[in-house]
Amino acid sequence: MFDWFSALVAEFGKEVALVVAVLYGGYKFRRIQSLIGGVVAAVGTAATFLALIVGALVLGMATGWISVDVGQMIGDIVAGAGTAWDVAGEDALDWVTTEVLG
């Protein structure tokens, strides 16, 4: 995994290899940090919209304006989440593991 470090040490010396390793680690950390920040922002946005939707449903059901089959709604949400994972989640996880962490 660290063959590149050994090659740098052999070619330029230990000090240069350590500087390059620190710079490369900082670059990778920034990529991971920005990716995690994007994921947290997306989760926060989704949670906000979900809270608004659930709040509207609860208010509508409490006032008698709408009637919702909660069991069917939860089943639909779970099925939708499974489909979203099949369509985009696995590909995103593969990309993260190969491009960002690899």
C-alpha atoms as one frame of an Amber mdcrd trajectory, in Angstrom:
protein
   0.000   0.000   0.000   2.883   2.367   0.753   5.143   1.339  -2.120   5.073
   4.917  -3.375   6.598   6.087  -0.075   9.459   3.602  -0.361  10.063   4.737
  -3.932  10.187   8.389  -2.823  12.597   7.573   0.009  14.870   5.698  -2.389
  14.751   8.481  -4.982  14.744  11.713  -2.945  15.393  10.837   0.687  13.325
  10.472   3.800  12.690  14.194   4.386  11.242  14.829   0.930   9.144  11.670
   1.130   7.699  12.780   4.484   6.822  16.234   3.115   5.109  14.687   0.097
   3.249  12.226   2.339   2.007  15.043   4.595   0.885  17.131   1.613  -0.831
  14.150   0.004  -2.522  13.245   3.306  -3.788  16.812   3.672  -5.163  16.705
   0.136  -6.968  13.424   0.812  -8.262  14.734   4.155  -9.715  17.815   2.442
 -11.460  15.649  -0.142 -12.888  13.409   2.570 -13.846  16.427   4.691 -15.657
  18.124   1.808 -17.413  14.886   0.918 -18.540  14.348   4.513 -19.678  17.988
   4.690 -21.771  17.484   1.567 -23.300  14.305   2.953 -24.134  16.008   6.258
 -25.714  18.951   4.426 -27.772  16.607   2.233 -28.942  14.605   5.252 -29.850
  17.814   7.075 -31.830  19.096   4.103 -33.641  15.783   3.694 -34.415  15.652
   7.424 -35.826  19.184   7.314 -38.111  18.381   4.391 -39.153  15.099   5.990
 -39.967  16.896   9.251 -42.080  19.428   7.351 -43.944  16.680   5.496 -44.544
  14.618   8.633 -45.651  17.721  10.529 -48.095  18.624   7.775 -49.450  15.068
   7.742 -49.884  14.989  11.519 -51.594  18.377  11.491 -53.839  17.344   8.613
 -54.767  14.051  10.288 -55.405  15.783  13.641 -57.734  18.306  12.068 -59.474
  15.678   9.930 -58.516  17.271   6.620 -56.678  14.194   5.339 -56.763  10.492
   6.041 -53.518   8.550   5.690 -52.868   4.842   6.026 -49.706   5.049   8.132
 -48.712   1.419   7.556 -48.935   1.805   3.784 -47.048   5.099   3.959 -44.169
   3.547   5.922 -44.073   0.585   3.525 -43.867   2.968   0.559 -41.073   4.966
   2.210 -39.082   1.815   2.955 -39.561   0.555  -0.603 -38.489   3.947  -1.971
 -35.398   3.982   0.222 -34.471   0.493  -0.981 -34.874   1.572  -4.587 -32.807
   4.719  -4.005 -30.036   2.585  -2.465 -30.123   0.192  -5.433 -30.012   3.050
  -7.944 -27.557   5.489  -6.376 -26.350   4.345  -2.958 -24.189   1.433  -4.024
 -22.579   3.443  -6.835 -21.875   6.349  -4.476 -20.335   4.007  -1.902 -18.155
   2.392  -4.576 -17.024   5.828  -5.779 -16.162   6.942  -2.243 -14.170   3.803
  -1.502 -12.197   3.924  -4.748 -11.750   7.636  -5.475 -11.721   9.278  -2.074
 -10.361   6.624   0.241  -8.358   4.656  -2.330
